[in-house]
Amino acid sequence: MEHPLLGLSLAALGFTVLSFHVLRLVRVLVQTFLIPGISLNTYGAKRGAWAVVTGATDGIGKEFALQLAKKGFNVFLASRSPEKLGEVAGEIESNYGVKTKTYAIDFSKDDAASYAGLEAALTGLDVGVLVNNVGKGYEIPTNFLDYPQSEDSAIVTINISSVLRVTKLVLPGMIARKRGLVLNIGSFSGAFPSPMISVYSGSKAFLQAWSQCLSTELQGTGVEVELVNAYFVVSKLSKVSRPNLMAPTPKAYVASLLRKIGVPCGSLGRPGSVTPYWSHAVGDWFVQNYAPKGLLLGYINNMHKDIRRRALKKKERQAKKD
């Protein structure tokens, strides 16, 4: 070699860069599989504290309510259907022997009276955990200009306004008690812009930025704020009906999160965020670090076009049967 020093320098640089990325992957894997999260006892489990869960009667929300009750929290359930609220509350009390309270509220209606009632219902409760789970997505992927304004407004009201309002009701008490956990259920659609579900994607991107800001503002108060970066989970919202490698059941997903409080896993390097489920964590790390953003946008757009095409064909077949 004519320039051995140059060759050695380039080799050393290559080794350094490779080592950096390998070590980051190792950190993600160690956090995801080995490092335990903060104990829920820190937030008052088994000591009379309450967990507040919005959207608590189906899917992930219901599973949060069940698993937090099993961990020893009393549970405050907020959702739209009084009948479903009663069913979930009864299941919790009979299985776990903790207290429950329910409050029926339609989070798509941003009215002062409903939130005044919620505030009154929460008064006097030692709230240790808040799970901002309620959310609204698209029935099928749709271009922005073809999506009704009423649906735009509903997504913004449910996915953003409700989170801000409920958090403002609960947070002062947490700060006063110097302990609390706020979990905001986000989405990969917030981390990676997602054409054809643009309003939903934007609402989850807001939650990501806001959660990171709030987490930083509350440092030193004893209150932990985390944006939960979820990919597909079997649920009505995701329209995934069977579990697979990338779409766990709500039970498996919630269990993975509650084991990793305070541990970013796949969200390594993004303060105030956690990607807890193992396949989501690895996928998140890879896409954030290596996926070309332009190609990713195009891929997501084409994927949603295909989903829309198949959904419309299914509707046509169903209409013919009817």
PDB file of C-alpha atoms in Angstrom:
ATOM      1  CA  MET A   1       0.000   0.000   0.000  1.00  0.00           C
ATOM      2  CA  GLU A   2       1.357   3.384  -0.969  1.00  0.00           C
ATOM      3  CA  HIS A   3      -0.169   5.159   2.051  1.00  0.00           C
ATOM      4  CA  PRO A   4      -0.214   2.688   4.948  1.00  0.00           C
ATOM      5  CA  LEU A   5      -0.988   5.400   7.492  1.00  0.00           C
ATOM      6  CA  LEU A   6      -4.058   6.494   5.538  1.00  0.00           C
ATOM      7  CA  GLY A   7      -5.210   2.893   5.267  1.00  0.00           C
ATOM      8  CA  LEU A   8      -4.790   2.336   8.991  1.00  0.00           C
ATOM      9  CA  SER A   9      -6.624   5.572   9.756  1.00  0.00           C
ATOM     10  CA  LEU A  10      -9.573   4.614   7.553  1.00  0.00           C
ATOM     11  CA  ALA A  11      -9.684   1.137   9.080  1.00  0.00           C
ATOM     12  CA  ALA A  12      -9.644   2.625  12.579  1.00  0.00           C
ATOM     13  CA  LEU A  13     -12.408   5.057  11.644  1.00  0.00           C
ATOM     14  CA  GLY A  14     -14.506   2.257  10.187  1.00  0.00           C
ATOM     15  CA  PHE A  15     -13.990   0.119  13.275  1.00  0.00           C
ATOM     16  CA  THR A  16     -14.948   3.033  15.529  1.00  0.00           C
ATOM     17  CA  VAL A  17     -18.152   3.755  13.615  1.00  0.00           C
ATOM     18  CA  LEU A  18     -19.092   0.068  13.520  1.00  0.00           C
ATOM     19  CA  SER A  19     -18.374  -0.302  17.233  1.00  0.00           C
ATOM     20  CA  PHE A  20     -20.544   2.712  18.025  1.00  0.00           C
ATOM     21  CA  HIS A  21     -23.557   1.234  16.232  1.00  0.00           C
ATOM     22  CA  VAL A  22     -23.006  -2.258  17.631  1.00  0.00           C
ATOM     23  CA  LEU A  23     -22.795  -0.866  21.158  1.00  0.00           C
ATOM     24  CA  ARG A  24     -26.029   1.085  20.662  1.00  0.00           C
ATOM     25  CA  LEU A  25     -27.773  -2.087  19.515  1.00  0.00           C
ATOM     26  CA  VAL A  26     -26.366  -3.974  22.498  1.00  0.00           C
ATOM     27  CA  ARG A  27     -27.703  -1.248  24.813  1.00  0.00           C
ATOM     28  CA  VAL A  28     -31.151  -1.541  23.227  1.00  0.00           C
ATOM     29  CA  LEU A  29     -31.128  -5.328  23.626  1.00  0.00           C
ATOM     30  CA  VAL A  30     -29.841  -5.197  27.203  1.00  0.00           C
ATOM     31  CA  GLN A  31     -32.503  -2.667  28.170  1.00  0.00           C
ATOM     32  CA  THR A  32     -35.241  -4.598  26.390  1.00  0.00           C
ATOM     33  CA  PHE A  33     -34.417  -8.049  27.732  1.00  0.00           C
ATOM     34  CA  LEU A  34     -32.431  -7.611  30.949  1.00  0.00           C
ATOM     35  CA  ILE A  35     -32.813  -4.297  32.769  1.00  0.00           C
ATOM     36  CA  PRO A  36     -35.890  -4.020  35.021  1.00  0.00           C
ATOM     37  CA  GLY A  37     -37.907  -0.832  35.165  1.00  0.00           C
ATOM     38  CA  ILE A  38     -38.960   1.296  38.118  1.00  0.00           C
ATOM     39  CA  SER A  39     -41.162  -0.614  40.570  1.00  0.00           C
ATOM     40  CA  LEU A  40     -44.806   0.419  40.538  1.00  0.00           C
ATOM     41  CA  ASN A  41     -44.614   0.485  44.332  1.00  0.00           C
ATOM     42  CA  THR A  42     -42.771   3.783  43.822  1.00  0.00           C
ATOM     43  CA  TYR A  43     -46.079   5.278  42.688  1.00  0.00           C
ATOM     44  CA  GLY A  44     -48.210   3.931  45.537  1.00  0.00           C
ATOM     45  CA  ALA A  45     -49.161   0.398  44.477  1.00  0.00           C
ATOM     46  CA  LYS A  46     -50.495  -1.626  47.453  1.00  0.00           C
ATOM     47  CA  ARG A  47     -50.616   1.560  49.551  1.00  0.00           C
ATOM     48  CA  GLY A  48     -54.030   2.907  48.598  1.00  0.00           C
ATOM     49  CA  ALA A  49     -53.028   4.925  45.528  1.00  0.00           C
ATOM     50  CA  TRP A  50     -55.213   5.132  42.440  1.00  0.00           C
ATOM     51  CA  ALA A  51     -54.522   4.556  38.764  1.00  0.00           C
ATOM     52  CA  VAL A  52     -56.609   6.623  36.342  1.00  0.00           C
ATOM     53  CA  VAL A  53     -57.154   5.032  32.921  1.00  0.00           C
ATOM     54  CA  THR A  54     -58.957   6.732  30.033  1.00  0.00           C
ATOM     55  CA  GLY A  55     -60.535   4.644  27.296  1.00  0.00           C
ATOM     56  CA  ALA A  56     -60.615   1.859  29.857  1.00  0.00           C
ATOM     57  CA  THR A  57     -63.287  -0.523  28.587  1.00  0.00           C
ATOM     58  CA  ASP A  58     -61.609  -2.160  25.572  1.00  0.00           C
ATOM     59  CA  GLY A  59     -58.232  -3.291  24.272  1.00  0.00           C
ATOM     60  CA  ILE A  60     -55.098  -1.806  25.773  1.00  0.00           C
ATOM     61  CA  GLY A  61     -57.039   0.491  28.099  1.00  0.00           C
ATOM     62  CA  LYS A  62     -58.958  -2.350  29.700  1.00  0.00           C
ATOM     63  CA  GLU A  63     -55.755  -4.354  30.037  1.00  0.00           C
ATOM     64  CA  PHE A  64     -54.034  -1.436  31.779  1.00  0.00           C
ATOM     65  CA  ALA A  65     -56.917  -1.275  34.235  1.00  0.00           C
ATOM     66  CA  LEU A  66     -56.769  -5.018  34.942  1.00  0.00           C
ATOM     67  CA  GLN A  67     -53.003  -5.234  35.304  1.00  0.00           C
ATOM     68  CA  LEU A  68     -52.690  -2.100  37.436  1.00  0.00           C
ATOM     69  CA  ALA A  69     -55.408  -3.487  39.713  1.00  0.00           C
ATOM     70  CA  LYS A  70     -53.489  -6.754  39.938  1.00  0.00           C
ATOM     71  CA  LYS A  71     -50.389  -4.746  40.924  1.00  0.00           C
ATOM     72  CA  GLY A  72     -52.336  -3.247  43.842  1.00  0.00           C
ATOM     73  CA  PHE A  73     -53.770   0.050  42.600  1.00  0.00           C
ATOM     74  CA  ASN A  74     -57.333   1.161  43.070  1.00  0.00           C
ATOM     75  CA  VAL A  75     -58.596   2.000  39.592  1.00  0.00           C
ATOM     76  CA  PHE A  76     -60.521   4.990  38.262  1.00  0.00           C
ATOM     77  CA  LEU A  77     -62.074   4.161  34.888  1.00  0.00           C
ATOM     78  CA  ALA A  78     -63.063   6.900  32.439  1.00  0.00           C
ATOM     79  CA  SER A  79     -64.758   5.979  29.178  1.00  0.00           C
ATOM     80  CA  ARG A  80     -67.911   6.580  27.155  1.00  0.00           C
ATOM     81  CA  SER A  81     -70.161   3.593  27.903  1.00  0.00           C
ATOM     82  CA  PRO A  82     -71.653   3.343  31.427  1.00  0.00           C
ATOM     83  CA  GLU A  83     -72.527  -0.303  30.823  1.00  0.00           C
ATOM     84  CA  LYS A  84     -68.991  -1.294  29.829  1.00  0.00           C
ATOM     85  CA  LEU A  85     -67.536   0.743  32.688  1.00  0.00           C
ATOM     86  CA  GLY A  86     -69.709  -1.184  35.125  1.00  0.00           C
ATOM     87  CA  GLU A  87     -68.632  -4.513  33.642  1.00  0.00           C
ATOM     88  CA  VAL A  88     -64.910  -3.729  33.860  1.00  0.00           C
ATOM     89  CA  ALA A  89     -65.256  -2.301  37.374  1.00  0.00           C
ATOM     90  CA  GLY A  90     -67.082  -5.432  38.499  1.00  0.00           C
ATOM     91  CA  GLU A  91     -64.419  -7.675  36.979  1.00  0.00           C
ATOM     92  CA  ILE A  92     -61.660  -5.740  38.748  1.00  0.00           C
ATOM     93  CA  GLU A  93     -63.332  -5.748  42.152  1.00  0.00           C
ATOM     94  CA  SER A  94     -64.206  -9.442  42.046  1.00  0.00           C
ATOM     95  CA  ASN A  95     -60.783 -10.574  40.820  1.00  0.00           C
ATOM     96  CA  TYR A  96     -58.397  -8.238  42.628  1.00  0.00           C
ATOM     97  CA  GLY A  97     -60.192  -6.885  45.691  1.00  0.00           C
ATOM     98  CA  VAL A  98     -59.335  -3.233  45.059  1.00  0.00           C
ATOM     99  CA  LYS A  99     -61.615  -0.211  44.881  1.00  0.00           C
ATOM    100  CA  THR A 100     -62.936   1.211  41.630  1.00  0.00           C
ATOM    101  CA  LYS A 101     -64.621   4.407  40.538  1.00  0.00           C
ATOM    102  CA  THR A 102     -66.117   5.083  37.131  1.00  0.00           C
ATOM    103  CA  TYR A 103     -66.943   8.209  35.181  1.00  0.00           C
ATOM    104  CA  ALA A 104     -68.784   8.126  31.862  1.00  0.00           C
ATOM    105  CA  ILE A 105     -67.432  10.782  29.508  1.00  0.00           C
ATOM    106  CA  ASP A 106     -67.416  11.231  25.751  1.00  0.00           C
ATOM    107  CA  PHE A 107     -63.909  12.515  25.065  1.00  0.00           C
ATOM    108  CA  SER A 108     -64.941  13.633  21.571  1.00  0.00           C
ATOM    109  CA  LYS A 109     -66.984  16.430  23.183  1.00  0.00           C
ATOM    110  CA  ASP A 110     -64.633  19.014  24.634  1.00  0.00           C
ATOM    111  CA  ASP A 111     -67.218  20.579  26.950  1.00  0.00           C
ATOM    112  CA  ALA A 112     -66.551  22.251  30.279  1.00  0.00           C
ATOM    113  CA  ALA A 113     -69.362  20.489  32.149  1.00  0.00           C
ATOM    114  CA  SER A 114     -67.982  17.005  31.472  1.00  0.00           C
ATOM    115  CA  TYR A 115     -64.514  17.942  32.672  1.00  0.00           C
ATOM    116  CA  ALA A 116     -65.916  19.738  35.722  1.00  0.00           C
ATOM    117  CA  GLY A 117     -67.669  16.498  36.603  1.00  0.00           C
ATOM    118  CA  LEU A 118     -64.466  14.545  36.058  1.00  0.00           C
ATOM    119  CA  GLU A 119     -62.559  16.945  38.290  1.00  0.00           C
ATOM    120  CA  ALA A 120     -65.153  16.515  41.031  1.00  0.00           C
ATOM    121  CA  ALA A 121     -64.986  12.723  40.728  1.00  0.00           C
ATOM    122  CA  LEU A 122     -61.188  12.791  41.070  1.00  0.00           C
ATOM    123  CA  THR A 123     -61.164  15.163  44.046  1.00  0.00           C
ATOM    124  CA  GLY A 124     -59.535  13.634  47.104  1.00  0.00           C
ATOM    125  CA  LEU A 125     -58.018  10.644  45.308  1.00  0.00           C
ATOM    126  CA  ASP A 126     -54.332   9.823  45.741  1.00  0.00           C
ATOM    127  CA  VAL A 127     -53.558   9.341  42.042  1.00  0.00           C
ATOM    128  CA  GLY A 128     -50.235   7.595  41.505  1.00  0.00           C
ATOM    129  CA  VAL A 129     -50.604   6.640  37.835  1.00  0.00           C
ATOM    130  CA  LEU A 130     -52.370   8.250  34.886  1.00  0.00           C
ATOM    131  CA  VAL A 131     -52.731   6.323  31.629  1.00  0.00           C
ATOM    132  CA  ASN A 132     -53.831   8.619  28.799  1.00  0.00           C
ATOM    133  CA  ASN A 133     -55.002   5.807  26.570  1.00  0.00           C
ATOM    134  CA  VAL A 134     -58.180   7.039  24.884  1.00  0.00           C
ATOM    135  CA  GLY A 135     -57.646   7.526  21.177  1.00  0.00           C
ATOM    136  CA  LYS A 136     -59.278   7.667  17.765  1.00  0.00           C
ATOM    137  CA  GLY A 137     -57.887   6.569  14.425  1.00  0.00           C
ATOM    138  CA  TYR A 138     -59.081   6.194  10.839  1.00  0.00           C
ATOM    139  CA  GLU A 139     -61.610   3.579   9.801  1.00  0.00           C
ATOM    140  CA  ILE A 140     -59.550   3.126   6.624  1.00  0.00           C
ATOM    141  CA  PRO A 141     -56.570   5.134   5.297  1.00  0.00           C
ATOM    142  CA  THR A 142     -57.792   8.232   3.449  1.00  0.00           C
ATOM    143  CA  ASN A 143     -56.135  11.206   1.770  1.00  0.00           C
ATOM    144  CA  PHE A 144     -56.375  14.392   3.824  1.00  0.00           C
ATOM    145  CA  LEU A 145     -58.654  16.278   1.410  1.00  0.00           C
ATOM    146  CA  ASP A 146     -61.080  13.349   1.267  1.00  0.00           C
ATOM    147  CA  TYR A 147     -61.346  12.994   5.041  1.00  0.00           C
ATOM    148  CA  PRO A 148     -64.335  14.754   6.680  1.00  0.00           C
ATOM    149  CA  GLN A 149     -63.626  17.864   8.739  1.00  0.00           C
ATOM    150  CA  SER A 150     -65.746  16.420  11.549  1.00  0.00           C
ATOM    151  CA  GLU A 151     -63.392  13.438  11.745  1.00  0.00           C
ATOM    152  CA  ASP A 152     -60.333  15.724  11.753  1.00  0.00           C
ATOM    153  CA  SER A 153     -61.801  17.584  14.715  1.00  0.00           C
ATOM    154  CA  ALA A 154     -62.729  14.402  16.570  1.00  0.00           C
ATOM    155  CA  ILE A 155     -59.195  13.011  16.273  1.00  0.00           C
ATOM    156  CA  VAL A 156     -57.644  16.255  17.520  1.00  0.00           C
ATOM    157  CA  THR A 157     -60.131  16.538  20.394  1.00  0.00           C
ATOM    158  CA  ILE A 158     -59.756  12.936  21.553  1.00  0.00           C
ATOM    159  CA  ASN A 159     -56.055  12.368  20.896  1.00  0.00           C
ATOM    160  CA  ILE A 160     -54.766  15.774  22.014  1.00  0.00           C
ATOM    161  CA  SER A 161     -57.257  17.936  23.920  1.00  0.00           C
ATOM    162  CA  SER A 162     -58.449  15.163  26.239  1.00  0.00           C
ATOM    163  CA  VAL A 163     -54.870  14.251  27.143  1.00  0.00           C
ATOM    164  CA  LEU A 164     -54.018  17.848  28.025  1.00  0.00           C
ATOM    165  CA  ARG A 165     -57.175  18.379  30.070  1.00  0.00           C
ATOM    166  CA  VAL A 166     -57.023  15.141  32.050  1.00  0.00           C
ATOM    167  CA  THR A 167     -53.316  15.600  32.755  1.00  0.00           C
ATOM    168  CA  LYS A 168     -53.924  19.127  34.066  1.00  0.00           C
ATOM    169  CA  LEU A 169     -56.514  17.722  36.477  1.00  0.00           C
ATOM    170  CA  VAL A 170     -54.236  15.009  37.857  1.00  0.00           C
ATOM    171  CA  LEU A 171     -50.727  16.473  37.706  1.00  0.00           C
ATOM    172  CA  PRO A 172     -50.894  19.062  40.530  1.00  0.00           C
ATOM    173  CA  GLY A 173     -51.671  16.358  43.089  1.00  0.00           C
ATOM    174  CA  MET A 174     -48.820  14.188  41.840  1.00  0.00           C
ATOM    175  CA  ILE A 175     -46.377  17.078  42.171  1.00  0.00           C
ATOM    176  CA  ALA A 176     -47.655  17.861  45.671  1.00  0.00           C
ATOM    177  CA  ARG A 177     -47.133  14.220  46.729  1.00  0.00           C
ATOM    178  CA  LYS A 178     -43.749  14.128  44.947  1.00  0.00           C
ATOM    179  CA  ARG A 179     -44.580  10.930  43.094  1.00  0.00           C
ATOM    180  CA  GLY A 180     -46.477  10.028  39.979  1.00  0.00           C
ATOM    181  CA  LEU A 181     -46.371   8.307  36.605  1.00  0.00           C
ATOM    182  CA  VAL A 182     -48.006   9.668  33.444  1.00  0.00           C
ATOM    183  CA  LEU A 183     -48.154   7.288  30.478  1.00  0.00           C
ATOM    184  CA  ASN A 184     -49.230   8.802  27.158  1.00  0.00           C
ATOM    185  CA  ILE A 185     -50.052   6.128  24.601  1.00  0.00           C
ATOM    186  CA  GLY A 186     -48.391   7.111  21.353  1.00  0.00           C
ATOM    187  CA  SER A 187     -47.786   5.370  18.060  1.00  0.00           C
ATOM    188  CA  PHE A 188     -45.096   4.645  15.508  1.00  0.00           C
ATOM    189  CA  SER A 189     -47.252   6.871  13.279  1.00  0.00           C
ATOM    190  CA  GLY A 190     -46.135   9.751  15.471  1.00  0.00           C
ATOM    191  CA  ALA A 191     -42.472   8.821  15.240  1.00  0.00           C
ATOM    192  CA  PHE A 192     -42.621   8.262  11.466  1.00  0.00           C
ATOM    193  CA  PRO A 193     -44.963  10.511   9.408  1.00  0.00           C
ATOM    194  CA  SER A 194     -47.707   8.338   7.943  1.00  0.00           C
ATOM    195  CA  PRO A 195     -49.476   9.484   4.765  1.00  0.00           C
ATOM    196  CA  MET A 196     -53.184   8.672   4.400  1.00  0.00           C
ATOM    197  CA  ILE A 197     -53.663   8.780   8.174  1.00  0.00           C
ATOM    198  CA  SER A 198     -52.132  12.233   8.373  1.00  0.00           C
ATOM    199  CA  VAL A 199     -54.291  13.761  11.112  1.00  0.00           C
ATOM    200  CA  TYR A 200     -53.858  10.728  13.362  1.00  0.00           C
ATOM    201  CA  SER A 201     -50.121  10.707  12.641  1.00  0.00           C
ATOM    202  CA  GLY A 202     -49.886  14.406  13.445  1.00  0.00           C
ATOM    203  CA  SER A 203     -51.807  13.994  16.694  1.00  0.00           C
ATOM    204  CA  LYS A 204     -49.414  11.291  17.868  1.00  0.00           C
ATOM    205  CA  ALA A 205     -46.402  13.385  16.819  1.00  0.00           C
ATOM    206  CA  PHE A 206     -47.789  16.136  19.044  1.00  0.00           C
ATOM    207  CA  LEU A 207     -47.976  13.711  21.967  1.00  0.00           C
ATOM    208  CA  GLN A 208     -44.361  12.700  21.399  1.00  0.00           C
ATOM    209  CA  ALA A 209     -43.073  16.285  21.457  1.00  0.00           C
ATOM    210  CA  TRP A 210     -45.322  17.339  24.334  1.00  0.00           C
ATOM    211  CA  SER A 211     -44.416  14.299  26.446  1.00  0.00           C
ATOM    212  CA  GLN A 212     -40.709  14.989  26.019  1.00  0.00           C
ATOM    213  CA  CYS A 213     -41.219  18.638  26.976  1.00  0.00           C
ATOM    214  CA  LEU A 214     -43.322  17.747  30.019  1.00  0.00           C
ATOM    215  CA  SER A 215     -40.862  15.070  31.108  1.00  0.00           C
ATOM    216  CA  THR A 216     -38.076  17.651  31.079  1.00  0.00           C
ATOM    217  CA  GLU A 217     -40.137  20.294  32.881  1.00  0.00           C
ATOM    218  CA  LEU A 218     -40.952  17.841  35.685  1.00  0.00           C
ATOM    219  CA  GLN A 219     -37.421  16.633  36.372  1.00  0.00           C
ATOM    220  CA  GLY A 220     -36.783  16.633  40.107  1.00  0.00           C
ATOM    221  CA  THR A 221     -40.478  16.565  41.063  1.00  0.00           C
ATOM    222  CA  GLY A 222     -40.791  12.793  41.457  1.00  0.00           C
ATOM    223  CA  VAL A 223     -43.195  12.605  38.504  1.00  0.00           C
ATOM    224  CA  GLU A 224     -42.213  10.429  35.534  1.00  0.00           C
ATOM    225  CA  VAL A 225     -43.755  11.177  32.118  1.00  0.00           C
ATOM    226  CA  GLU A 226     -43.386   8.702  29.265  1.00  0.00           C
ATOM    227  CA  LEU A 227     -44.601   8.603  25.683  1.00  0.00           C
ATOM    228  CA  VAL A 228     -45.349   4.943  24.979  1.00  0.00           C
ATOM    229  CA  ASN A 229     -44.291   4.312  21.398  1.00  0.00           C
ATOM    230  CA  ALA A 230     -46.581   1.505  20.250  1.00  0.00           C
ATOM    231  CA  TYR A 231     -46.661  -0.274  16.910  1.00  0.00           C
ATOM    232  CA  PHE A 232     -49.493  -2.673  16.109  1.00  0.00           C
ATOM    233  CA  VAL A 233     -51.301  -4.336  19.021  1.00  0.00           C
ATOM    234  CA  VAL A 234     -54.334  -6.578  18.615  1.00  0.00           C
ATOM    235  CA  SER A 235     -57.230  -4.127  19.082  1.00  0.00           C
ATOM    236  CA  LYS A 236     -60.227  -2.468  17.451  1.00  0.00           C
ATOM    237  CA  LEU A 237     -58.193   0.661  16.760  1.00  0.00           C
ATOM    238  CA  SER A 238     -55.406  -1.180  14.921  1.00  0.00           C
ATOM    239  CA  LYS A 239     -57.873  -3.553  13.213  1.00  0.00           C
ATOM    240  CA  VAL A 240     -55.413  -6.390  13.835  1.00  0.00           C
ATOM    241  CA  SER A 241     -57.451  -9.385  14.978  1.00  0.00           C
ATOM    242  CA  ARG A 242     -54.742 -12.006  15.552  1.00  0.00           C
ATOM    243  CA  PRO A 243     -51.405 -11.706  17.356  1.00  0.00           C
ATOM    244  CA  ASN A 244     -48.204 -12.047  15.357  1.00  0.00           C
ATOM    245  CA  LEU A 245     -44.516 -11.191  15.663  1.00  0.00           C
ATOM    246  CA  MET A 246     -45.121  -7.432  15.434  1.00  0.00           C
ATOM    247  CA  ALA A 247     -48.616  -7.313  16.962  1.00  0.00           C
ATOM    248  CA  PRO A 248     -48.860  -8.753  20.484  1.00  0.00           C
ATOM    249  CA  THR A 249     -52.044  -9.155  22.474  1.00  0.00           C
ATOM    250  CA  PRO A 250     -52.989  -6.250  24.772  1.00  0.00           C
ATOM    251  CA  LYS A 251     -52.109  -8.450  27.760  1.00  0.00           C
ATOM    252  CA  ALA A 252     -48.576  -9.140  26.506  1.00  0.00           C
ATOM    253  CA  TYR A 253     -48.039  -5.534  25.443  1.00  0.00           C
ATOM    254  CA  VAL A 254     -49.149  -3.937  28.713  1.00  0.00           C
ATOM    255  CA  ALA A 255     -47.123  -6.439  30.744  1.00  0.00           C
ATOM    256  CA  SER A 256     -44.012  -5.557  28.734  1.00  0.00           C
ATOM    257  CA  LEU A 257     -44.545  -1.850  29.401  1.00  0.00           C
ATOM    258  CA  LEU A 258     -45.177  -2.162  33.135  1.00  0.00           C
ATOM    259  CA  ARG A 259     -41.888  -4.069  33.444  1.00  0.00           C
ATOM    260  CA  LYS A 260     -39.949  -1.255  31.730  1.00  0.00           C
ATOM    261  CA  ILE A 261     -41.020   2.005  33.384  1.00  0.00           C
ATOM    262  CA  GLY A 262     -38.125   4.449  33.060  1.00  0.00           C
ATOM    263  CA  VAL A 263     -36.217   2.227  30.605  1.00  0.00           C
ATOM    264  CA  PRO A 264     -36.352   3.550  27.000  1.00  0.00           C
ATOM    265  CA  CYS A 265     -35.556   0.227  25.248  1.00  0.00           C
ATOM    266  CA  GLY A 266     -36.126   0.906  21.525  1.00  0.00           C
ATOM    267  CA  SER A 267     -36.538   4.640  22.209  1.00  0.00           C
ATOM    268  CA  LEU A 268     -32.916   4.899  23.338  1.00  0.00           C
ATOM    269  CA  GLY A 269     -31.730   8.476  22.841  1.00  0.00           C
ATOM    270  CA  ARG A 270     -35.240  10.007  22.893  1.00  0.00           C
ATOM    271  CA  PRO A 271     -35.930  11.406  26.386  1.00  0.00           C
ATOM    272  CA  GLY A 272     -39.391  10.838  27.807  1.00  0.00           C
ATOM    273  CA  SER A 273     -40.117   7.916  25.461  1.00  0.00           C
ATOM    274  CA  VAL A 274     -40.256   4.139  25.762  1.00  0.00           C
ATOM    275  CA  THR A 275     -40.678   1.396  23.153  1.00  0.00           C
ATOM    276  CA  PRO A 276     -41.045  -1.618  25.456  1.00  0.00           C
ATOM    277  CA  TYR A 277     -42.210  -4.633  23.450  1.00  0.00           C
ATOM    278  CA  TRP A 278     -39.175  -6.490  22.123  1.00  0.00           C
ATOM    279  CA  SER A 279     -40.041  -6.643  18.406  1.00  0.00           C
ATOM    280  CA  HIS A 280     -41.224  -3.031  18.446  1.00  0.00           C
ATOM    281  CA  ALA A 281     -38.023  -2.002  20.244  1.00  0.00           C
ATOM    282  CA  VAL A 282     -35.725  -3.603  17.678  1.00  0.00           C
ATOM    283  CA  GLY A 283     -37.804  -2.276  14.770  1.00  0.00           C
ATOM    284  CA  ASP A 284     -37.912   1.227  16.248  1.00  0.00           C
ATOM    285  CA  TRP A 285     -34.145   1.313  16.762  1.00  0.00           C
ATOM    286  CA  PHE A 286     -33.451   0.074  13.238  1.00  0.00           C
ATOM    287  CA  VAL A 287     -35.850   2.428  11.456  1.00  0.00           C
ATOM    288  CA  GLN A 288     -34.806   5.478  13.481  1.00  0.00           C
ATOM    289  CA  ASN A 289     -31.134   4.885  12.750  1.00  0.00           C
ATOM    290  CA  TYR A 290     -30.980   3.318   9.293  1.00  0.00           C
ATOM    291  CA  ALA A 291     -34.194   3.612   7.267  1.00  0.00           C
ATOM    292  CA  PRO A 292     -34.024   6.330   4.564  1.00  0.00           C
ATOM    293  CA  LYS A 293     -36.838   8.698   5.504  1.00  0.00           C
ATOM    294  CA  GLY A 294     -37.931   9.375   1.921  1.00  0.00           C
ATOM    295  CA  LEU A 295     -38.174   5.681   1.112  1.00  0.00           C
ATOM    296  CA  LEU A 296     -40.005   5.050   4.376  1.00  0.00           C
ATOM    297  CA  LEU A 297     -42.603   7.706   3.557  1.00  0.00           C
ATOM    298  CA  GLY A 298     -43.162   6.163   0.146  1.00  0.00           C
ATOM    299  CA  TYR A 299     -43.424   2.669   1.603  1.00  0.00           C
ATOM    300  CA  ILE A 300     -45.992   3.740   4.211  1.00  0.00           C
ATOM    301  CA  ASN A 301     -47.998   5.620   1.586  1.00  0.00           C
ATOM    302  CA  ASN A 302     -48.114   2.587  -0.715  1.00  0.00           C
ATOM    303  CA  MET A 303     -48.953   0.283   2.191  1.00  0.00           C
ATOM    304  CA  HIS A 304     -51.899   2.474   3.180  1.00  0.00           C
ATOM    305  CA  LYS A 305     -53.097   2.696  -0.427  1.00  0.00           C
ATOM    306  CA  ASP A 306     -53.146  -1.096  -0.536  1.00  0.00           C
ATOM    307  CA  ILE A 307     -54.965  -1.321   2.807  1.00  0.00           C
ATOM    308  CA  ARG A 308     -57.561   1.154   1.541  1.00  0.00           C
ATOM    309  CA  ARG A 309     -58.047  -0.731  -1.715  1.00  0.00           C
ATOM    310  CA  ARG A 310     -58.602  -4.034   0.087  1.00  0.00           C
ATOM    311  CA  ALA A 311     -60.920  -2.444   2.665  1.00  0.00           C
ATOM    312  CA  LEU A 312     -63.108  -0.890  -0.040  1.00  0.00           C
ATOM    313  CA  LYS A 313     -63.302  -4.192  -1.915  1.00  0.00           C
ATOM    314  CA  LYS A 314     -64.343  -5.922   1.296  1.00  0.00           C
ATOM    315  CA  LYS A 315     -67.093  -3.341   1.795  1.00  0.00           C
ATOM    316  CA  GLU A 316     -68.300  -3.902  -1.767  1.00  0.00           C
ATOM    317  CA  ARG A 317     -68.496  -7.667  -1.228  1.00  0.00           C
ATOM    318  CA  GLN A 318     -70.352  -7.171   2.040  1.00  0.00           C
ATOM    319  CA  ALA A 319     -72.804  -4.762   0.405  1.00  0.00           C
ATOM    320  CA  LYS A 320     -73.610  -7.326  -2.301  1.00  0.00           C
ATOM    321  CA  LYS A 321     -74.285  -9.983   0.343  1.00  0.00           C
ATOM    322  CA  ASP A 322     -76.623  -7.633   2.189  1.00  0.00           C
TER     323      ASP A 322
END
